[in-house]
Coordinates of C-alpha atoms in Angstrom, one line a residue:
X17 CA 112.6 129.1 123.3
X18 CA 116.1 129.9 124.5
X19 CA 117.1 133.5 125.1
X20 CA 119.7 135.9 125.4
X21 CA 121.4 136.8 128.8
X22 CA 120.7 140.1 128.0
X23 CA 117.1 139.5 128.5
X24 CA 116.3 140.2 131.9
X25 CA 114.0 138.0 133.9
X26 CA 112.5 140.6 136.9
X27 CA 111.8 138.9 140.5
X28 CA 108.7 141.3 142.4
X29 CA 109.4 141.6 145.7
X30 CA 113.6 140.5 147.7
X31 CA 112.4 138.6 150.1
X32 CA 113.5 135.2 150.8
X33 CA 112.1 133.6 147.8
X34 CA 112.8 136.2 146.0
X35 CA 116.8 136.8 146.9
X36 CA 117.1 132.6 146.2
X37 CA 115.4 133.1 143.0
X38 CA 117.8 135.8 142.0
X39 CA 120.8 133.8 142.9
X40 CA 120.2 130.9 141.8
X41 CA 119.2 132.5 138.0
X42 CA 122.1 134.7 138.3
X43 CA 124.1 131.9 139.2
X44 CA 123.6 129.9 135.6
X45 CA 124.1 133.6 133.8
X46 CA 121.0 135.5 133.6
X47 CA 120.9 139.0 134.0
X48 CA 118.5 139.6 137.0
X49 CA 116.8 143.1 138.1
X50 CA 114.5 142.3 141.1
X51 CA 111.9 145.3 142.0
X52 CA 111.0 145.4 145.6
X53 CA 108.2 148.2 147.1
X54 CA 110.0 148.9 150.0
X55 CA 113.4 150.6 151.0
X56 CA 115.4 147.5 151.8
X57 CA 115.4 143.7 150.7
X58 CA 114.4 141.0 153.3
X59 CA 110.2 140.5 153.0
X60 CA 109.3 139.1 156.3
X61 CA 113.1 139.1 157.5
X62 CA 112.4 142.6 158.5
X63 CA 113.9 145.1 161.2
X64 CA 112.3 147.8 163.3
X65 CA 114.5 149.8 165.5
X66 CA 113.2 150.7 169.5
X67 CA 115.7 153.4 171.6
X68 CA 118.8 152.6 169.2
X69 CA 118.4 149.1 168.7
X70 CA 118.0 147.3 165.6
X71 CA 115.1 144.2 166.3
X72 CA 114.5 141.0 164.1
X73 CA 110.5 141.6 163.5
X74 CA 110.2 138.7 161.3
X75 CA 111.3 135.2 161.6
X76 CA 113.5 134.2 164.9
X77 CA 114.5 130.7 163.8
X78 CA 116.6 128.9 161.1
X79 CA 116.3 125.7 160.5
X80 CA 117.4 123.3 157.3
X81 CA 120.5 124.5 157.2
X82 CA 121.1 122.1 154.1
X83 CA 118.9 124.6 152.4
X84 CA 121.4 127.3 152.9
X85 CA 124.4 125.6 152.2
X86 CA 122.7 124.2 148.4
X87 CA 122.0 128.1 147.7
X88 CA 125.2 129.1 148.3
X89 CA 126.8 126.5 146.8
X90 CA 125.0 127.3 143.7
X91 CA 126.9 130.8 143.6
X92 CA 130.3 128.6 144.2
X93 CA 130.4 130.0 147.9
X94 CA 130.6 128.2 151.5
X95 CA 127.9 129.1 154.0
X96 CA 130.0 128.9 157.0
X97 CA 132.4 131.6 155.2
X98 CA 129.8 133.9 155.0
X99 CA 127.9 134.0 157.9
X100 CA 128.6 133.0 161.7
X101 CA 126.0 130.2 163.2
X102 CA 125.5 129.0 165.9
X103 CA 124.0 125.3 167.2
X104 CA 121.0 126.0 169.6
X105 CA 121.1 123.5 172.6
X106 CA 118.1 124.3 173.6
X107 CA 115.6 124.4 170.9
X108 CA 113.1 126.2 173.3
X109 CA 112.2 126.9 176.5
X110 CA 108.4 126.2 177.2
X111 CA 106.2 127.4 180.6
X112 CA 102.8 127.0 181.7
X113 CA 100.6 128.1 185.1
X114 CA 102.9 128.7 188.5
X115 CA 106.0 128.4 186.1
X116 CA 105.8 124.7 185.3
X117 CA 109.1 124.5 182.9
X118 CA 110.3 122.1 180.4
X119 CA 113.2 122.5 177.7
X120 CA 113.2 121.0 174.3
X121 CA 117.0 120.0 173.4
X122 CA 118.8 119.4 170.2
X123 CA 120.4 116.0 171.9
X124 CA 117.2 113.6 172.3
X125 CA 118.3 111.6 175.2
X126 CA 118.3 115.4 176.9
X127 CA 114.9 115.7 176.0
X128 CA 113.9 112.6 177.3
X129 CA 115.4 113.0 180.1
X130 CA 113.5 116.2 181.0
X131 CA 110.2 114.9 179.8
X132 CA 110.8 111.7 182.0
X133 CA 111.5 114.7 184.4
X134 CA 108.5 116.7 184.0
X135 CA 106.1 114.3 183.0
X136 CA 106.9 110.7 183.8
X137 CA 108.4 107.9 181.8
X138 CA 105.8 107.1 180.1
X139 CA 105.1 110.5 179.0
X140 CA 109.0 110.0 177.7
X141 CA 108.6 106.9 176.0
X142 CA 105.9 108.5 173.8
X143 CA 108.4 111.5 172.8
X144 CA 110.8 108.3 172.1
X145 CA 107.5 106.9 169.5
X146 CA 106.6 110.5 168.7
X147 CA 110.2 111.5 167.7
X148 CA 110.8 108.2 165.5
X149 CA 107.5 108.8 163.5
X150 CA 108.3 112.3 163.2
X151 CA 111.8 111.2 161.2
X152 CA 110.2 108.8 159.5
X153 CA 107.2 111.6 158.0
X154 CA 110.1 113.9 157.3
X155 CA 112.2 110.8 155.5
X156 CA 109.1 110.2 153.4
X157 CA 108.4 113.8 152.3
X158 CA 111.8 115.1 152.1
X159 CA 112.2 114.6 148.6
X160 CA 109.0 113.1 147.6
X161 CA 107.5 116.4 148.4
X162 CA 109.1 119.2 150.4
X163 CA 112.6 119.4 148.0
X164 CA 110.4 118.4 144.9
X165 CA 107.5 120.1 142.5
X166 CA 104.1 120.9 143.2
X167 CA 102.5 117.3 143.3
X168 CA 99.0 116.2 143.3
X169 CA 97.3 113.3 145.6
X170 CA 98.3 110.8 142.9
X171 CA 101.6 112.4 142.2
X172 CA 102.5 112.1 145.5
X173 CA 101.3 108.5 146.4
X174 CA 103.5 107.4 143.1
X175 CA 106.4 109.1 144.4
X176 CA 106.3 107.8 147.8
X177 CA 105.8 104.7 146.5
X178 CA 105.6 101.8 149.5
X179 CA 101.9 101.5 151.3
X180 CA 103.5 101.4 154.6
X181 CA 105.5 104.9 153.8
X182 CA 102.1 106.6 152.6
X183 CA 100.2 105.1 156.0
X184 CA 103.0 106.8 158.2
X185 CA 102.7 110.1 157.3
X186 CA 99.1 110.0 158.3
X187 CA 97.5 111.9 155.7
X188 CA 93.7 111.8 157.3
X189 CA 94.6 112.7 161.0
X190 CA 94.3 115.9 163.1
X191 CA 98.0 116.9 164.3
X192 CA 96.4 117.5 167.7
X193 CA 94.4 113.7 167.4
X194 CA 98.0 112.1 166.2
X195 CA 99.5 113.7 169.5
X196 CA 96.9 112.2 172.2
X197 CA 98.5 108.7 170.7
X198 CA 101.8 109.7 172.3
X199 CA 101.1 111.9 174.9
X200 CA 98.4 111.7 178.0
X201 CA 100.1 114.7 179.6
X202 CA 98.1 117.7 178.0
X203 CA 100.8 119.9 178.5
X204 CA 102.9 117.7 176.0
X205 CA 100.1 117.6 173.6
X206 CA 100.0 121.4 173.7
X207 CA 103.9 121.6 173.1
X208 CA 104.3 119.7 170.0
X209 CA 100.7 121.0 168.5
X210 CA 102.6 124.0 168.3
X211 CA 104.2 122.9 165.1
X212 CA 101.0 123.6 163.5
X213 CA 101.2 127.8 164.0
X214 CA 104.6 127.5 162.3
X215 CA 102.6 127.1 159.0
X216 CA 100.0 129.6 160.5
X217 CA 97.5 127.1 161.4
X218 CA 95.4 125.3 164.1
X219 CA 96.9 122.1 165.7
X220 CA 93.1 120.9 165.8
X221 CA 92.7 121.6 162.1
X222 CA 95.7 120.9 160.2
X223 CA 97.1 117.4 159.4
X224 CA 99.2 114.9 161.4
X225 CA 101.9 115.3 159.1
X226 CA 103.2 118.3 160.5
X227 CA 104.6 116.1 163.2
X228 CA 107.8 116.7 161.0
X229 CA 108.1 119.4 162.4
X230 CA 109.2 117.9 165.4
X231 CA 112.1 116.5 163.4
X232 CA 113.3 119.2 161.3
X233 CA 113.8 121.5 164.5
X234 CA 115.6 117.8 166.1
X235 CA 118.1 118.2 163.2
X236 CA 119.3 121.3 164.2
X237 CA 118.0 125.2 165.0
X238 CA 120.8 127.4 164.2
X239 CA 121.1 131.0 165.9
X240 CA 122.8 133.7 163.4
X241 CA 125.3 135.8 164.5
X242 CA 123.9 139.4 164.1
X243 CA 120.2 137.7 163.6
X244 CA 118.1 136.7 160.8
X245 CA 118.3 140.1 159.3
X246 CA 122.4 139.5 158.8
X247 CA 120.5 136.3 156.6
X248 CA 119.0 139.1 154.4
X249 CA 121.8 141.4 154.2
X250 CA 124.4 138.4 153.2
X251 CA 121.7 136.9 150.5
X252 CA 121.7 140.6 149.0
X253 CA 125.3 141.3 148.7
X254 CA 125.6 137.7 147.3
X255 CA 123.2 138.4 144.4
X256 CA 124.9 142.0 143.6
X257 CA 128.7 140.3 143.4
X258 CA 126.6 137.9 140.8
X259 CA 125.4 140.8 138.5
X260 CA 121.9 141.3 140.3
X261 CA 120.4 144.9 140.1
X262 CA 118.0 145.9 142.6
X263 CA 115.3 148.5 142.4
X264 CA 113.8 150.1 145.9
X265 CA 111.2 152.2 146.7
X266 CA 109.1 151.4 143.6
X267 CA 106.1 149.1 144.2
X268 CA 104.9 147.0 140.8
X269 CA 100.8 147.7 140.5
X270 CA 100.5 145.5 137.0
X271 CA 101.9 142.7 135.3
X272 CA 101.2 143.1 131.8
X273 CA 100.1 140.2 129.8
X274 CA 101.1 140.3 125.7
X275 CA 97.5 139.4 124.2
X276 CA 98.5 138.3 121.0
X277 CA 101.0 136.1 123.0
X278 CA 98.7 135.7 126.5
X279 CA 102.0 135.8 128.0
X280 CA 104.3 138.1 130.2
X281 CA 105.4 141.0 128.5
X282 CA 105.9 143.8 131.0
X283 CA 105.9 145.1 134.4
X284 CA 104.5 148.6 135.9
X285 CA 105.5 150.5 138.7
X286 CA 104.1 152.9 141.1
X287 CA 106.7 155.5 139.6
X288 CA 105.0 154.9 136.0
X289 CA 107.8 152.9 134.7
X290 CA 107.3 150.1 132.3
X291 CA 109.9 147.7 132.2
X292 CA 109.5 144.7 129.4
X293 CA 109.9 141.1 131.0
X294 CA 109.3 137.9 129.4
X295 CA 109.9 136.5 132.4
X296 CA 109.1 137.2 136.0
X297 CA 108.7 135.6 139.2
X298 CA 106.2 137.0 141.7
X299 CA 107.5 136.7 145.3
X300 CA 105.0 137.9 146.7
X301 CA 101.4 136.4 148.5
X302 CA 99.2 134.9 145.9
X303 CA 95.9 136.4 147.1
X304 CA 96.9 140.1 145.7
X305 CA 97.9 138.3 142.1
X306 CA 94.7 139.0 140.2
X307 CA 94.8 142.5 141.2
X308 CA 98.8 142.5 139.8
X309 CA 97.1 140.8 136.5
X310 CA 94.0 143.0 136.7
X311 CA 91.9 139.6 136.8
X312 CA 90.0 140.9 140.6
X313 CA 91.1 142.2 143.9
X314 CA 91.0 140.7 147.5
X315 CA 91.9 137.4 148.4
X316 CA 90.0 134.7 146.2
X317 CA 90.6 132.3 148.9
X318 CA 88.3 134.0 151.3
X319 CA 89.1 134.7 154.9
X320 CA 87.9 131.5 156.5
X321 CA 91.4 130.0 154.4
X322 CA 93.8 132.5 155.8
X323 CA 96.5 131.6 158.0
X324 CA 97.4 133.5 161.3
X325 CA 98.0 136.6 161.7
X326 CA 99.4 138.6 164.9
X327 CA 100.6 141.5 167.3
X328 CA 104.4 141.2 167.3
X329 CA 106.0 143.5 170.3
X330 CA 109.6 144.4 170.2
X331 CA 110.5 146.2 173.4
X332 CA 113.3 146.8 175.9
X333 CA 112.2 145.5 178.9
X334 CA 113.7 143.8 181.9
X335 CA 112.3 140.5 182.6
X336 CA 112.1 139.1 186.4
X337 CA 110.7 135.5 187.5
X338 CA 111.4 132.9 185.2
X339 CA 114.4 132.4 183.5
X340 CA 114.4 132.9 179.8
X341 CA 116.0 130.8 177.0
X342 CA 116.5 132.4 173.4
X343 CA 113.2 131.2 173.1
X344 CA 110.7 130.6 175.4
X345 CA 107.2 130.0 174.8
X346 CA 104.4 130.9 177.1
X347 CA 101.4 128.1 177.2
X348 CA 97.7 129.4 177.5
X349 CA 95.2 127.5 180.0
X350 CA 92.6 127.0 177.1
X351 CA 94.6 125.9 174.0
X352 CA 91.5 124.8 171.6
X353 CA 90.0 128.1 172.9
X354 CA 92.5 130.0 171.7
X355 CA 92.3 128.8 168.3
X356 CA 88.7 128.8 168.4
X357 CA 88.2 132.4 168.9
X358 CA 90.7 133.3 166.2
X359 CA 89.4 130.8 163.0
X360 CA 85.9 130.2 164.5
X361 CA 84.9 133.8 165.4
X362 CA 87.6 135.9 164.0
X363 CA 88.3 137.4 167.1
X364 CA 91.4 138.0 169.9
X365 CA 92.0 135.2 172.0
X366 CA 91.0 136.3 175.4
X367 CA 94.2 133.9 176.9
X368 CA 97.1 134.0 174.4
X369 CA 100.0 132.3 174.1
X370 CA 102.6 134.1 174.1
X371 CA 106.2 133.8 172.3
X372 CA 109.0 135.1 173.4
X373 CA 112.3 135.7 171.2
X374 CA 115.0 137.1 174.2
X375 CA 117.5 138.8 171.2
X376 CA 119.9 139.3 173.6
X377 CA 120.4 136.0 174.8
X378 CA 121.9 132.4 173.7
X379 CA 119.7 129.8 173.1
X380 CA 120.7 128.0 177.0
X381 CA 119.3 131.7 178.2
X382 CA 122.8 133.4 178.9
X383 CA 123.1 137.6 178.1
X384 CA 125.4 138.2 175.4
X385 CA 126.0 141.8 177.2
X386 CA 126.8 140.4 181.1
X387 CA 123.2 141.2 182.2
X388 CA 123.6 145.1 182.5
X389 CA 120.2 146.8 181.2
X390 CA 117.7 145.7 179.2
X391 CA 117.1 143.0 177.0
X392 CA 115.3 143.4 173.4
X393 CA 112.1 141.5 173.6
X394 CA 110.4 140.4 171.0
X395 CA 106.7 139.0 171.6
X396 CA 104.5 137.6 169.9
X397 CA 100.5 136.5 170.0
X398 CA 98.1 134.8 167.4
X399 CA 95.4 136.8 165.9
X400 CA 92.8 136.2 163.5
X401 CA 93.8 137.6 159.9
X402 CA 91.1 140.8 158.7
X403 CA 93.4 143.2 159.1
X404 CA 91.8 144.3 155.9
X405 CA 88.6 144.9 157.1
X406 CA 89.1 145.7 160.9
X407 CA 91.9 148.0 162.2
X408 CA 92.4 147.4 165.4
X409 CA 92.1 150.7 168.2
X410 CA 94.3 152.0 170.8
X411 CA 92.1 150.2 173.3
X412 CA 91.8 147.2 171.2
X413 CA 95.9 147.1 170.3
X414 CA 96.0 147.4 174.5
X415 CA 93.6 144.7 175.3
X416 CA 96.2 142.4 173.5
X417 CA 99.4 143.6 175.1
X418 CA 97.5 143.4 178.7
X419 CA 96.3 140.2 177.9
X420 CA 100.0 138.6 176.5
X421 CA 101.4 140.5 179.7
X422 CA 98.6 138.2 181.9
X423 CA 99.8 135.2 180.6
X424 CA 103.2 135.9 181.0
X425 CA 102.9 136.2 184.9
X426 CA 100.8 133.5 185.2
X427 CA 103.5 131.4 183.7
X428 CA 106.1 133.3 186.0
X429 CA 107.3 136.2 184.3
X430 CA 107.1 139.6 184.5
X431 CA 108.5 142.3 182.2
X432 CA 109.8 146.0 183.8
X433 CA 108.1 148.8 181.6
X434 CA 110.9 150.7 179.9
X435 CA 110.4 154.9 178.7
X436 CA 111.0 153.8 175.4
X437 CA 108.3 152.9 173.8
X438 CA 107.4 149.6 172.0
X439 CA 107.0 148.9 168.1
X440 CA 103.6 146.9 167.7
X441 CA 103.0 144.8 164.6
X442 CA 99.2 144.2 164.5
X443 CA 96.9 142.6 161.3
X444 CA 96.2 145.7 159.3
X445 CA 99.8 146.5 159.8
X446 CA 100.8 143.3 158.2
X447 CA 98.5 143.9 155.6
X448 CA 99.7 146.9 154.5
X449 CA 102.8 145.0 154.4
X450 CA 102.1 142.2 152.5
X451 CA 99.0 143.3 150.1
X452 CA 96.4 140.9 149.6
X453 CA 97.0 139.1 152.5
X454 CA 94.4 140.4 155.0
X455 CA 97.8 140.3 157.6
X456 CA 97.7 136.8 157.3
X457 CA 101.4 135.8 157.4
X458 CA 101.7 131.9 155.9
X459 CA 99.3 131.8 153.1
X460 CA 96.4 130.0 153.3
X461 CA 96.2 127.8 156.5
X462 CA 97.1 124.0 156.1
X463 CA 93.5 122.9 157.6
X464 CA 92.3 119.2 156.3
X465 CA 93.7 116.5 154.5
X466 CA 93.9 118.0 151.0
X467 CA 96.0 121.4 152.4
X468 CA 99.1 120.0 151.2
X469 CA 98.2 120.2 147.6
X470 CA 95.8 123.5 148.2
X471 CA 98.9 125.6 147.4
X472 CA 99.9 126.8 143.6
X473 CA 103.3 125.3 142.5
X474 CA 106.2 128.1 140.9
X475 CA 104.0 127.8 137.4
X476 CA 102.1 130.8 137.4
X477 CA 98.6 131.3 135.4
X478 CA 99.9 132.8 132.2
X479 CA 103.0 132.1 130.5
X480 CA 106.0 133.3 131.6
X481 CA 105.1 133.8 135.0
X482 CA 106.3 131.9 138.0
X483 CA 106.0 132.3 142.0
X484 CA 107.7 131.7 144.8
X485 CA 106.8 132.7 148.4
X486 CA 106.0 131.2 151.4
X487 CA 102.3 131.5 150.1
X488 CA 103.0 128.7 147.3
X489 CA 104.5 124.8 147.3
X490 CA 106.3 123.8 149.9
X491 CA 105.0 126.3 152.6
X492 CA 105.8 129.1 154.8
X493 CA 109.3 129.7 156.7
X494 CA 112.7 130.9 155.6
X495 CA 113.7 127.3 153.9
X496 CA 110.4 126.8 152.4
X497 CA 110.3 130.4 151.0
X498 CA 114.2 129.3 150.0
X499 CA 113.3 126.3 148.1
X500 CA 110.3 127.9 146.3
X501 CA 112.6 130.6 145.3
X502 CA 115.0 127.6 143.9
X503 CA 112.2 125.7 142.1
X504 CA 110.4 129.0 140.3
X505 CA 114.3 129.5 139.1
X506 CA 114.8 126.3 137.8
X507 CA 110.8 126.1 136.2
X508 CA 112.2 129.2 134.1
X509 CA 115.4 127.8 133.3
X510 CA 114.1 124.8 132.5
X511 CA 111.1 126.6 130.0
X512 CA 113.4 128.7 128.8
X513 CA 117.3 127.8 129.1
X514 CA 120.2 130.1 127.6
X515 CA 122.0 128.4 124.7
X516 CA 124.8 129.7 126.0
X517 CA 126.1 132.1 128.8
X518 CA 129.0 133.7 130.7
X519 CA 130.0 131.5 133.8
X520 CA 130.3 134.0 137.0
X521 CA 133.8 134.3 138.4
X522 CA 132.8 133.2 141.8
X523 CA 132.4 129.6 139.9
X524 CA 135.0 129.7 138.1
X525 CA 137.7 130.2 140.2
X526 CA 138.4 133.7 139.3
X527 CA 137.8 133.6 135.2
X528 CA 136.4 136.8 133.7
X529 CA 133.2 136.3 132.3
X530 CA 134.3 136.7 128.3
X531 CA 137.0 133.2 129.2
X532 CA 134.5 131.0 131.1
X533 CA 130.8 130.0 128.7
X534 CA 129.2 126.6 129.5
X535 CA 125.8 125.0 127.8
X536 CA 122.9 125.0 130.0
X537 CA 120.9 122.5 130.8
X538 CA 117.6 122.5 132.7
X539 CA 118.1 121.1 136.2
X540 CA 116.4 118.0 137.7

């Protein structure tokens, strides 16, 4: 039924679903308070701080750009006026054993040419195959799925329509099966299975249609001037100029449900505050909603479903050997070994690989700074996700650092100790974090055919309730999250649109609110 604008729908939690959800609704006139349990707004975008020095901890790459520029747009602002970014010309950087190198570019013909380098021409013809299928997935599921609602199997297959379209997105393959196809160079194989721990999965597990991976990175990966958390800070402001009022510091523990209504009617906070809500949008992971609806606790999915965890570094170091780009990845000898040990037997991987984010760098590997001290180093490995359970130890925590350190000079690199000391990020860290979660940081892992459609859409279980997070439909990373965010919004205006509303002066060209209303309609 419509409502007032003076009904406030609350967003839990200001990370990146959550900040697009409250511009977007704020955007078509809704007054928006979003409650978030820690002291600043960004969820995974987060910062840690080592000797002075602020670190991205979160997320290292943007890409979708298009993603940005719609959310933006919908507040009647420009992206490019907001926030500097940069084109990466090298997408990454990539080493295995004895320092064996090969760069992914942004121009194809540049990564050919290094393939046909490294590898041979055949080996570069089957990037040429490999990069043309990976369009053509993304071209299928762009706005059949990825930009569009939760579907189902059948959903989906109407949407996509043509045979041929369904049969190249290859539904029923292993990502790490699709690759051998294109690729007799395990190395290769290795490289773009990688795609699959983007969505915190195994490449030997999850489908072949996170080949389009492969493609969304080809369209462009875009370096932010003053990092991802400068993302975060811009996306706050943003929603504040639109009327947005956020509340800090005050975690929600309930979601009250009306029981005459079964529907939304209030949230709780840690503080004891109770403030009514008809409607709210949980950004948050969706294993620690039944606790929030006081339905059960733990994650319902169990922790054979989780995605990957990790132990995140940030340090100042000094590297020596190898050059580094923006970001370089480090390959381990025994890839299925790696992701054996962490979904098969919960454990460490004995040989990680190892991800490097140089901060200080540009994404061809030059210092912004002119090469004087060190750099801020950001390193990540995979671990299993029971951070709920098991926490690791001070030997355990340096079992993993020794063992990403290994790795790194087999590969050619070496990294100076520095007084300061590190921050570490490990699995019961992360699930202190993000509750529920077990420190698994994607969700539930996209394993088997059916994965896809294994995640909840923005309609939430009881009336009035919608999600958004990386841990619903589409997925996991900073555009996904974004476009969740958007689709939660526009499920709520849609169930419930304003009859009519004040138009914001940033789309209106500078009209006060009482001179600018407009009818609502529910968006497509």
């Amino acid at each position: 039924m419509p409502v007032s604008s003076d009904d406030a729908v609350v967003v839990i939690g200001a990370g990146m679903a959550g900040l697009a959800a409250a511009i977007r609704l704020a955007s078509a006139g809704y007054r928006v308070v979003v409650c978030e349990a820690h002291a600043e707004g960004g969820g995974k975008m987060r910062r840690v701080e080592v000797g002075g020095q602020d670190f991205d901890a979160g997320p290292t790459v943007l890409a979708m750009k298009w993603v940005f520029e719609a959310l933006f747009a919908a507040a009647g602002r420009q992206l490019d006026d907001e926030l500097t970014l940069f084109p990466s010309s090298v997408i990454a950087r990539h080493y295995w054993r004895g320092g064996a190198c090969l760069d992914l570019h942004a121009d194809q013909t540049e990564s050919m040419r290094a393939i046909a380098d490294f590898a041979g021409r055949r080996e570069a013809d089957g990037y040429r195959r490999f990069a043309a299928d990976s369009r053509r997935v993304y071209e299928v599921l762009k706005g059949s799925f990825i930009d569009a609602s939760r579907p189902n199997p059948v959903s989906l297959s109407r949407r996509i329509g043509r045979p041929g379209d369904l049969f190249a997105i290859k539904p029923f393959a292993t990502l790490w099966s699709a690759l051998g196809g294109y690729f007799a160079d395990i190395r290769l194989r290795q490289l773009f299975a990688r795609y699959a721990t983007y969505c915190g999965s195994s490449p030997y597990l999850s489908p072949a249609t996170l080949m389009l991976v492969a493609h969304v990175e080809q369209e462009g990966v875009w370096m932010i001037k003053g990092g991802i958390r400068a993302l975060a800070a811009r996306l706050e402001k943003l929603a504040v100029s639109l009327g947005v009022e956020f509340r800090y510091g005050d975690a929600v523990t309930e979601i009250a449900v009306d029981p005459s209504r079964r529907a939304v009617s209030a949230i709780l906070t840690r503080s004891g505050r109770q403030i009514p809500a008809r409607q709210v949008i949980y950004n948050g992971d969706v294993a620690a909603l039944p606790r929030l609806l006081g339905l059960a606790s733990g994650n319902q999915k169990g922790e054979g479903q989780r995605s990957l965890s990790a132990v995140v570094s940030c340090r100042l170091a000094e590297p020596q050997g190898v050059p580094l780009a923006h970001h370089t990845v480090f390959f381990s000898d025994d890839y299925q070994g790696e992701f054996d040990a962490i979904f098969s037997r919960g454990q460490p991987p004995a040989d990680p690989t190892v991800y490097l984010c140089a901060q200080d760098r540009d994404a061809a590997g030059y210092l912004a700074h002119g090469g004087n001290g060190p750099e801020r180093i950001y390193a990540l490995m995979n671990m299993p996700a029971n951070g709920d359970r098991h926490r690791l130890d001070e030997s355990e925590v340096s079992t993993c650092l020794k063992s990403m350190d290994m790795r790194l000079a087999m590969n050619g690199l070496t990294l100076s100790n520095h007084p300061e000391p590190p921050n570490i990020t490990t699995p019961d860290r992360f699930a202190g974090l993000y509750p529920g979660t077990g420190g698994a940081l994607y969700g539930v892992a996209s394993h088997g055919w059916m994965a896809s459609f294994a995640r909840p859409g923005s309609q939430g279980p009881v009336p009035g309730l919608y999600l958004a997070g990386g841990s619903v439909h589409p997925g996991p990373g900073l555009p996904m999250a974004a476009i969740s965010g958007r689709l939660a919004a526009e499920r709520l205006m849609a169930d419930r649109p304003l009859t009519r509303r004040s138009r914001p002066a940033a789309i209106t060209g500078g009209m006060s609110t009482e001179q600018a209303t407009a009818d609502v309609s529910p968006s497509p």
